[in-house]
Amino acid sequence: MLIVDSQVHLWAASTPERPWPKVLRSRPQREVPLGRDEMLREMDAAGVDRVVIVPPAWEGDRNDLGLAAAQAYPGRFAVMGRFDPDAPQSRGMIAGWRQQPGMLGFRFSLHAPALKPLLTEGHLDWVWPEAEKHGIPVMVLVQQADVPLIDKVAARYPGLRLVMDHCALTTGKDEEAFREFDKLLAIARRPNVAVKVSCLPLYTSDSYPFRWLHPYLRRVYDAFGPRRMFWGTDFSRLPCSYKQGLTYMSEEIPWLSADDKEWILGRGVCEWLGWPLPE
């Protein structure tokens, strides 16, 4: 079975040669950067075949490390990249975006106060039709309260493939984290929207195997189905080992069939993003 993690961040330390932005829109998830070599060791130890690299916001709108990893290991890494929708040069980048070796699509973080205006003030309004036109999938991280805004995008651009990151979880634990979960489930009626069941252990005070999450996972499964439900870890802030971040989903949920797991654990995200399956 192909195992694919739908989200990890890779980054490097800020240096004079490669500085981070002076004003950070988010903070690193750990003090020591997570690099390609460490990620490969973790993948090999856990039995993960591939990961989708999501360049982190604290490095700014750059994709160089992710693309370098994908080009060095094309069977193991691919990238959902970042760009600044307000930069004049961005409008000329869309048509050739997926021609960059290793690049699959876009990812926008829209949940934090410094990032939310990209969605609420119309900065992305020109991006959605261009992404639909050129067949570029888009991952978005929004608060559950803002899922209806993405629902409007999905309805207006039915050919645009959207992915809701982390089940739209952004803060809190347990009931607090899932307090507006119904808004995430409601967008499942759009066939062009999928969901990442990624980073979920962070949002519960339960310990491995995180059985507190099972009823919510079942609701996601019932709403989206296994072909639009993608496992992931966001490893750099996972509150357990990387292996456990996989096995709580692959071994500890009794109602998932072997066919369900094939889609949820890897095949689904590859087909949705257009990352060719291995022969």
mmCIF file of C-alpha atoms in Angstrom:
data_model
loop_
_atom_site.group_PDB
_atom_site.id
_atom_site.type_symbol
_atom_site.label_atom_id
_atom_site.label_comp_id
_atom_site.label_asym_id
_atom_site.label_seq_id
_atom_site.Cartn_x
_atom_site.Cartn_y
_atom_site.Cartn_z
ATOM 1 C CA MET A 1 0.000 0.000 0.000
ATOM 2 C CA LEU A 2 1.291 3.452 -0.917
ATOM 3 C CA ILE A 3 1.627 5.654 2.190
ATOM 4 C CA VAL A 4 1.652 9.399 1.553
ATOM 5 C CA ASP A 5 1.749 12.126 4.192
ATOM 6 C CA SER A 6 -0.335 15.045 2.902
ATOM 7 C CA GLN A 7 1.586 17.690 4.841
ATOM 8 C CA VAL A 8 5.021 18.326 6.261
ATOM 9 C CA HIS A 9 6.972 21.557 6.562
ATOM 10 C CA LEU A 10 10.663 21.660 5.660
ATOM 11 C CA TRP A 11 12.695 24.760 6.393
ATOM 12 C CA ALA A 12 16.152 26.107 7.166
ATOM 13 C CA ALA A 13 17.459 28.591 9.708
ATOM 14 C CA SER A 14 17.371 32.278 8.878
ATOM 15 C CA THR A 15 20.821 33.389 7.685
ATOM 16 C CA PRO A 16 22.215 36.507 5.987
ATOM 17 C CA GLU A 17 22.417 34.505 2.749
ATOM 18 C CA ARG A 18 18.837 33.251 3.063
ATOM 19 C CA PRO A 19 16.969 35.495 5.493
ATOM 20 C CA TRP A 20 13.430 35.083 6.674
ATOM 21 C CA PRO A 21 11.070 38.053 6.323
ATOM 22 C CA LYS A 22 11.637 40.819 8.844
ATOM 23 C CA VAL A 23 8.005 40.574 9.931
ATOM 24 C CA LEU A 24 6.995 36.967 10.548
ATOM 25 C CA ARG A 25 3.389 36.039 9.755
ATOM 26 C CA SER A 26 3.737 32.892 11.876
ATOM 27 C CA ARG A 27 6.293 31.332 14.214
ATOM 28 C CA PRO A 28 8.398 28.203 13.608
ATOM 29 C CA GLN A 29 6.866 25.069 15.050
ATOM 30 C CA ARG A 30 10.118 24.032 16.717
ATOM 31 C CA GLU A 31 13.505 25.579 17.397
ATOM 32 C CA VAL A 32 15.536 23.228 15.208
ATOM 33 C CA PRO A 33 14.609 23.401 11.511
ATOM 34 C CA LEU A 34 13.252 20.256 9.885
ATOM 35 C CA GLY A 35 15.335 19.389 6.850
ATOM 36 C CA ARG A 36 15.146 16.909 4.014
ATOM 37 C CA ASP A 37 17.571 14.370 5.428
ATOM 38 C CA GLU A 38 15.835 14.141 8.807
ATOM 39 C CA MET A 39 12.492 13.794 7.066
ATOM 40 C CA LEU A 40 13.755 10.959 4.900
ATOM 41 C CA ARG A 41 15.027 9.089 7.978
ATOM 42 C CA GLU A 42 11.661 9.480 9.688
ATOM 43 C CA MET A 43 9.821 8.349 6.562
ATOM 44 C CA ASP A 44 11.987 5.254 6.199
ATOM 45 C CA ALA A 45 11.567 4.330 9.864
ATOM 46 C CA ALA A 46 7.793 4.782 9.801
ATOM 47 C CA GLY A 47 7.165 3.188 6.418
ATOM 48 C CA VAL A 48 6.011 6.383 4.681
ATOM 49 C CA ASP A 49 6.672 6.386 0.935
ATOM 50 C CA ARG A 50 5.982 10.006 0.054
ATOM 51 C CA VAL A 51 5.247 13.376 1.617
ATOM 52 C CA VAL A 52 3.711 16.559 0.300
ATOM 53 C CA ILE A 53 5.907 19.481 1.326
ATOM 54 C CA VAL A 54 4.077 22.641 2.350
ATOM 55 C CA PRO A 55 6.620 25.479 2.631
ATOM 56 C CA PRO A 56 5.973 27.272 5.942
ATOM 57 C CA ALA A 57 4.780 30.863 6.218
ATOM 58 C CA TRP A 58 7.660 31.914 8.487
ATOM 59 C CA GLU A 59 10.080 31.572 5.567
ATOM 60 C CA GLY A 60 8.002 33.916 3.449
ATOM 61 C CA ASP A 61 6.709 33.184 -0.033
ATOM 62 C CA ARG A 62 9.506 30.898 -1.143
ATOM 63 C CA ASN A 63 9.572 27.288 -2.292
ATOM 64 C CA ASP A 64 13.257 26.674 -2.936
ATOM 65 C CA LEU A 65 13.951 24.063 -0.248
ATOM 66 C CA GLY A 66 10.862 22.060 -1.064
ATOM 67 C CA LEU A 67 11.538 22.070 -4.780
ATOM 68 C CA ALA A 68 15.169 21.087 -4.212
ATOM 69 C CA ALA A 69 14.003 18.093 -2.152
ATOM 70 C CA ALA A 70 11.449 17.116 -4.788
ATOM 71 C CA GLN A 71 13.985 17.362 -7.575
ATOM 72 C CA ALA A 72 16.539 15.314 -5.650
ATOM 73 C CA TYR A 73 13.956 12.676 -4.641
ATOM 74 C CA PRO A 74 11.084 12.957 -7.146
ATOM 75 C CA GLY A 75 9.463 9.737 -6.033
ATOM 76 C CA ARG A 76 9.319 10.824 -2.401
ATOM 77 C CA PHE A 77 8.679 14.567 -2.263
ATOM 78 C CA ALA A 78 6.393 16.984 -4.070
ATOM 79 C CA VAL A 79 5.383 20.556 -3.220
ATOM 80 C CA MET A 80 2.251 22.623 -2.742
ATOM 81 C CA GLY A 81 3.875 25.999 -3.119
ATOM 82 C CA ARG A 82 3.452 29.541 -1.898
ATOM 83 C CA PHE A 83 3.324 32.871 -3.683
ATOM 84 C CA ASP A 84 2.242 36.429 -2.953
ATOM 85 C CA PRO A 85 -1.051 37.150 -4.743
ATOM 86 C CA ASP A 86 -0.412 40.882 -4.446
ATOM 87 C CA ALA A 87 2.993 40.809 -6.173
ATOM 88 C CA PRO A 88 2.756 42.125 -9.762
ATOM 89 C CA GLN A 89 4.802 39.218 -11.137
ATOM 90 C CA SER A 90 2.471 36.614 -9.630
ATOM 91 C CA ARG A 91 -0.166 36.983 -12.349
ATOM 92 C CA GLY A 92 2.295 35.738 -14.914
ATOM 93 C CA MET A 93 3.277 32.657 -12.898
ATOM 94 C CA ILE A 94 0.038 30.682 -12.890
ATOM 95 C CA ALA A 95 0.089 29.124 -16.353
ATOM 96 C CA GLY A 96 3.531 27.601 -15.861
ATOM 97 C CA TRP A 97 3.226 26.808 -12.145
ATOM 98 C CA ARG A 98 3.077 23.027 -12.501
ATOM 99 C CA GLN A 99 5.883 23.038 -15.058
ATOM 100 C CA GLN A 100 8.327 23.513 -12.184
ATOM 101 C CA PRO A 101 9.685 20.003 -11.469
ATOM 102 C CA GLY A 102 8.107 18.746 -8.255
ATOM 103 C CA MET A 103 5.393 21.401 -8.025
ATOM 104 C CA LEU A 104 1.786 20.213 -7.682
ATOM 105 C CA GLY A 105 -0.213 23.307 -6.756
ATOM 106 C CA PHE A 106 -0.803 26.148 -4.298
ATOM 107 C CA ARG A 107 -1.224 26.308 -0.551
ATOM 108 C CA PHE A 108 -2.596 29.325 1.276
ATOM 109 C CA SER A 109 -2.566 29.838 5.054
ATOM 110 C CA LEU A 110 -5.581 32.034 5.798
ATOM 111 C CA HIS A 111 -6.271 31.424 9.468
ATOM 112 C CA ALA A 112 -4.057 33.875 11.378
ATOM 113 C CA PRO A 113 -4.924 37.570 11.788
ATOM 114 C CA ALA A 114 -2.023 38.619 9.542
ATOM 115 C CA LEU A 115 -3.065 36.135 6.835
ATOM 116 C CA LYS A 116 -6.867 36.134 6.916
ATOM 117 C CA PRO A 117 -7.235 39.383 4.907
ATOM 118 C CA LEU A 118 -5.926 37.540 1.853
ATOM 119 C CA LEU A 119 -9.284 35.761 1.861
ATOM 120 C CA THR A 120 -11.650 38.292 3.369
ATOM 121 C CA GLU A 121 -10.436 41.367 1.448
ATOM 122 C CA GLY A 122 -10.436 39.789 -2.006
ATOM 123 C CA HIS A 123 -6.696 39.434 -2.611
ATOM 124 C CA LEU A 124 -7.227 35.891 -3.891
ATOM 125 C CA ASP A 125 -10.247 36.635 -6.054
ATOM 126 C CA TRP A 126 -8.172 36.594 -9.231
ATOM 127 C CA VAL A 127 -6.344 33.394 -8.241
ATOM 128 C CA TRP A 128 -9.341 31.049 -8.055
ATOM 129 C CA PRO A 129 -10.423 31.303 -11.730
ATOM 130 C CA GLU A 130 -6.818 31.114 -12.926
ATOM 131 C CA ALA A 131 -6.155 28.011 -10.850
ATOM 132 C CA GLU A 132 -9.350 26.438 -12.200
ATOM 133 C CA LYS A 133 -8.405 27.344 -15.787
ATOM 134 C CA HIS A 134 -4.951 25.801 -15.527
ATOM 135 C CA GLY A 135 -5.908 22.754 -13.458
ATOM 136 C CA ILE A 136 -3.949 23.725 -10.354
ATOM 137 C CA PRO A 137 -5.208 22.251 -7.062
ATOM 138 C CA VAL A 138 -5.247 24.500 -3.998
ATOM 139 C CA MET A 139 -4.864 23.659 -0.301
ATOM 140 C CA VAL A 140 -6.257 26.167 2.198
ATOM 141 C CA LEU A 141 -6.001 26.464 5.965
ATOM 142 C CA VAL A 142 -8.873 28.466 7.418
ATOM 143 C CA GLN A 143 -10.697 28.643 10.709
ATOM 144 C CA GLN A 144 -13.881 26.586 10.881
ATOM 145 C CA ALA A 145 -15.890 29.814 11.071
ATOM 146 C CA ASP A 146 -14.504 30.831 7.671
ATOM 147 C CA VAL A 147 -15.255 27.580 5.828
ATOM 148 C CA PRO A 148 -18.407 29.169 4.314
ATOM 149 C CA LEU A 149 -16.145 31.619 2.485
ATOM 150 C CA ILE A 150 -14.346 28.694 0.828
ATOM 151 C CA ASP A 151 -17.702 27.092 0.135
ATOM 152 C CA LYS A 152 -18.602 30.119 -1.984
ATOM 153 C CA VAL A 153 -15.359 29.736 -3.924
ATOM 154 C CA ALA A 154 -16.027 26.035 -4.492
ATOM 155 C CA ALA A 155 -19.535 26.769 -5.729
ATOM 156 C CA ARG A 156 -18.401 29.512 -8.106
ATOM 157 C CA TYR A 157 -15.503 27.493 -9.549
ATOM 158 C CA PRO A 158 -16.661 23.856 -9.705
ATOM 159 C CA GLY A 159 -13.612 22.800 -11.719
ATOM 160 C CA LEU A 160 -11.221 24.024 -9.015
ATOM 161 C CA ARG A 161 -9.899 21.251 -6.781
ATOM 162 C CA LEU A 162 -9.747 22.500 -3.197
ATOM 163 C CA VAL A 163 -8.398 20.793 -0.072
ATOM 164 C CA MET A 164 -9.362 21.836 3.458
ATOM 165 C CA ASP A 165 -6.274 21.502 5.632
ATOM 166 C CA HIS A 166 -6.377 19.976 9.131
ATOM 167 C CA CYS A 167 -10.186 19.695 9.022
ATOM 168 C CA ALA A 168 -10.136 23.498 9.486
ATOM 169 C CA LEU A 169 -8.771 23.054 13.022
ATOM 170 C CA THR A 170 -6.556 25.916 14.150
ATOM 171 C CA THR A 171 -6.708 26.341 17.950
ATOM 172 C CA GLY A 172 -7.733 24.623 21.167
ATOM 173 C CA LYS A 173 -8.164 21.042 22.317
ATOM 174 C CA ASP A 174 -11.046 18.585 22.232
ATOM 175 C CA GLU A 175 -14.519 20.196 22.266
ATOM 176 C CA GLU A 176 -13.068 23.696 22.001
ATOM 177 C CA ALA A 177 -11.104 22.789 18.864
ATOM 178 C CA PHE A 178 -14.095 21.089 17.215
ATOM 179 C CA ARG A 179 -16.748 23.597 18.292
ATOM 180 C CA GLU A 180 -17.725 24.601 14.717
ATOM 181 C CA PHE A 181 -16.938 21.284 13.072
ATOM 182 C CA ASP A 182 -20.322 21.144 11.329
ATOM 183 C CA LYS A 183 -19.199 23.965 9.046
ATOM 184 C CA LEU A 184 -16.361 21.796 7.777
ATOM 185 C CA LEU A 185 -18.710 18.875 7.199
ATOM 186 C CA ALA A 186 -21.150 21.070 5.276
ATOM 187 C CA ILE A 187 -18.639 21.806 2.511
ATOM 188 C CA ALA A 188 -18.451 18.081 1.720
ATOM 189 C CA ARG A 189 -21.490 18.609 -0.511
ATOM 190 C CA ARG A 190 -19.140 20.236 -3.022
ATOM 191 C CA PRO A 191 -17.585 17.416 -5.083
ATOM 192 C CA ASN A 192 -14.560 19.592 -5.849
ATOM 193 C CA VAL A 193 -13.588 19.833 -2.151
ATOM 194 C CA ALA A 194 -11.502 17.282 -0.221
ATOM 195 C CA VAL A 195 -10.205 17.349 3.350
ATOM 196 C CA LYS A 196 -6.903 16.581 5.057
ATOM 197 C CA VAL A 197 -7.294 14.617 8.288
ATOM 198 C CA SER A 198 -3.892 15.977 9.190
ATOM 199 C CA CYS A 199 -2.362 17.171 12.470
ATOM 200 C CA LEU A 200 -5.425 15.931 14.379
ATOM 201 C CA PRO A 201 -3.524 14.528 17.413
ATOM 202 C CA LEU A 202 -2.452 18.101 18.189
ATOM 203 C CA TYR A 203 -6.064 19.052 18.822
ATOM 204 C CA THR A 204 -6.892 16.551 21.554
ATOM 205 C CA SER A 205 -5.667 16.107 25.118
ATOM 206 C CA ASP A 206 -6.064 12.354 24.629
ATOM 207 C CA SER A 207 -2.929 10.259 24.208
ATOM 208 C CA TYR A 208 -2.048 7.649 21.601
ATOM 209 C CA PRO A 209 -3.991 6.000 19.971
ATOM 210 C CA PHE A 210 -6.205 9.111 20.190
ATOM 211 C CA ARG A 211 -9.522 7.299 20.354
ATOM 212 C CA TRP A 212 -11.221 10.555 21.342
ATOM 213 C CA LEU A 213 -10.859 11.531 17.686
ATOM 214 C CA HIS A 214 -12.684 8.498 16.301
ATOM 215 C CA PRO A 215 -16.232 9.946 16.304
ATOM 216 C CA TYR A 216 -15.015 13.020 14.442
ATOM 217 C CA LEU A 217 -13.072 10.933 11.950
ATOM 218 C CA ARG A 218 -16.223 8.904 11.384
ATOM 219 C CA ARG A 219 -18.187 12.075 10.634
ATOM 220 C CA VAL A 220 -15.551 13.172 8.134
ATOM 221 C CA TYR A 221 -15.613 9.722 6.558
ATOM 222 C CA ASP A 222 -19.407 9.732 6.285
ATOM 223 C CA ALA A 223 -19.440 13.239 4.775
ATOM 224 C CA PHE A 224 -16.500 13.160 2.360
ATOM 225 C CA GLY A 225 -15.922 9.449 1.817
ATOM 226 C CA PRO A 226 -12.483 7.799 1.789
ATOM 227 C CA ARG A 227 -11.522 9.133 -1.652
ATOM 228 C CA ARG A 228 -11.681 12.774 -0.481
ATOM 229 C CA MET A 229 -10.090 12.237 2.940
ATOM 230 C CA PHE A 230 -6.285 12.474 3.100
ATOM 231 C CA TRP A 231 -4.131 11.394 6.052
ATOM 232 C CA GLY A 232 -1.287 13.689 7.100
ATOM 233 C CA THR A 233 0.801 14.634 10.107
ATOM 234 C CA ASP A 234 2.278 18.156 9.998
ATOM 235 C CA PHE A 235 5.157 16.301 11.618
ATOM 236 C CA SER A 236 7.034 19.258 13.115
ATOM 237 C CA ARG A 237 4.244 19.809 15.659
ATOM 238 C CA LEU A 238 3.034 16.248 16.098
ATOM 239 C CA PRO A 239 2.605 15.359 19.820
ATOM 240 C CA CYS A 240 3.726 11.755 19.269
ATOM 241 C CA SER A 241 6.287 9.866 17.194
ATOM 242 C CA TYR A 242 6.054 9.971 13.416
ATOM 243 C CA LYS A 243 5.283 6.255 13.378
ATOM 244 C CA GLN A 244 2.411 6.741 15.815
ATOM 245 C CA GLY A 245 1.176 9.623 13.697
ATOM 246 C CA LEU A 246 0.593 6.989 11.016
ATOM 247 C CA THR A 247 -0.481 3.942 13.018
ATOM 248 C CA TYR A 248 -3.254 5.686 14.950
ATOM 249 C CA MET A 249 -4.934 5.936 11.548
ATOM 250 C CA SER A 250 -3.621 2.817 9.813
ATOM 251 C CA GLU A 251 -4.004 0.296 12.665
ATOM 252 C CA GLU A 252 -6.267 1.669 15.409
ATOM 253 C CA ILE A 253 -9.548 2.494 13.635
ATOM 254 C CA PRO A 254 -11.509 -0.763 13.357
ATOM 255 C CA TRP A 255 -14.177 0.421 10.910
ATOM 256 C CA LEU A 256 -11.766 1.390 8.117
ATOM 257 C CA SER A 257 -11.563 -1.317 5.444
ATOM 258 C CA ALA A 258 -8.422 -2.177 3.516
ATOM 259 C CA ASP A 259 -9.833 -0.311 0.505
ATOM 260 C CA ASP A 260 -10.598 2.735 2.677
ATOM 261 C CA LYS A 261 -7.027 2.792 3.940
ATOM 262 C CA GLU A 262 -5.612 2.559 0.434
ATOM 263 C CA TRP A 263 -7.388 5.803 -0.466
ATOM 264 C CA ILE A 264 -7.032 7.676 2.841
ATOM 265 C CA LEU A 265 -3.382 6.812 3.447
ATOM 266 C CA GLY A 266 -2.013 7.659 0.023
ATOM 267 C CA ARG A 267 -3.800 7.008 -3.220
ATOM 268 C CA GLY A 268 -6.448 9.665 -2.703
ATOM 269 C CA VAL A 269 -4.145 12.641 -2.239
ATOM 270 C CA CYS A 270 -1.947 11.593 -5.166
ATOM 271 C CA GLU A 271 -4.888 11.331 -7.520
ATOM 272 C CA TRP A 272 -6.452 14.575 -6.271
ATOM 273 C CA LEU A 273 -3.231 16.565 -6.696
ATOM 274 C CA GLY A 274 -2.131 14.861 -9.906
ATOM 275 C CA TRP A 275 1.005 13.247 -8.464
ATOM 276 C CA PRO A 276 1.429 10.132 -10.645
ATOM 277 C CA LEU A 277 1.231 6.850 -8.775
ATOM 278 C CA PRO A 278 4.327 4.663 -8.870
ATOM 279 C CA GLU A 279 4.263 1.885 -11.426
#
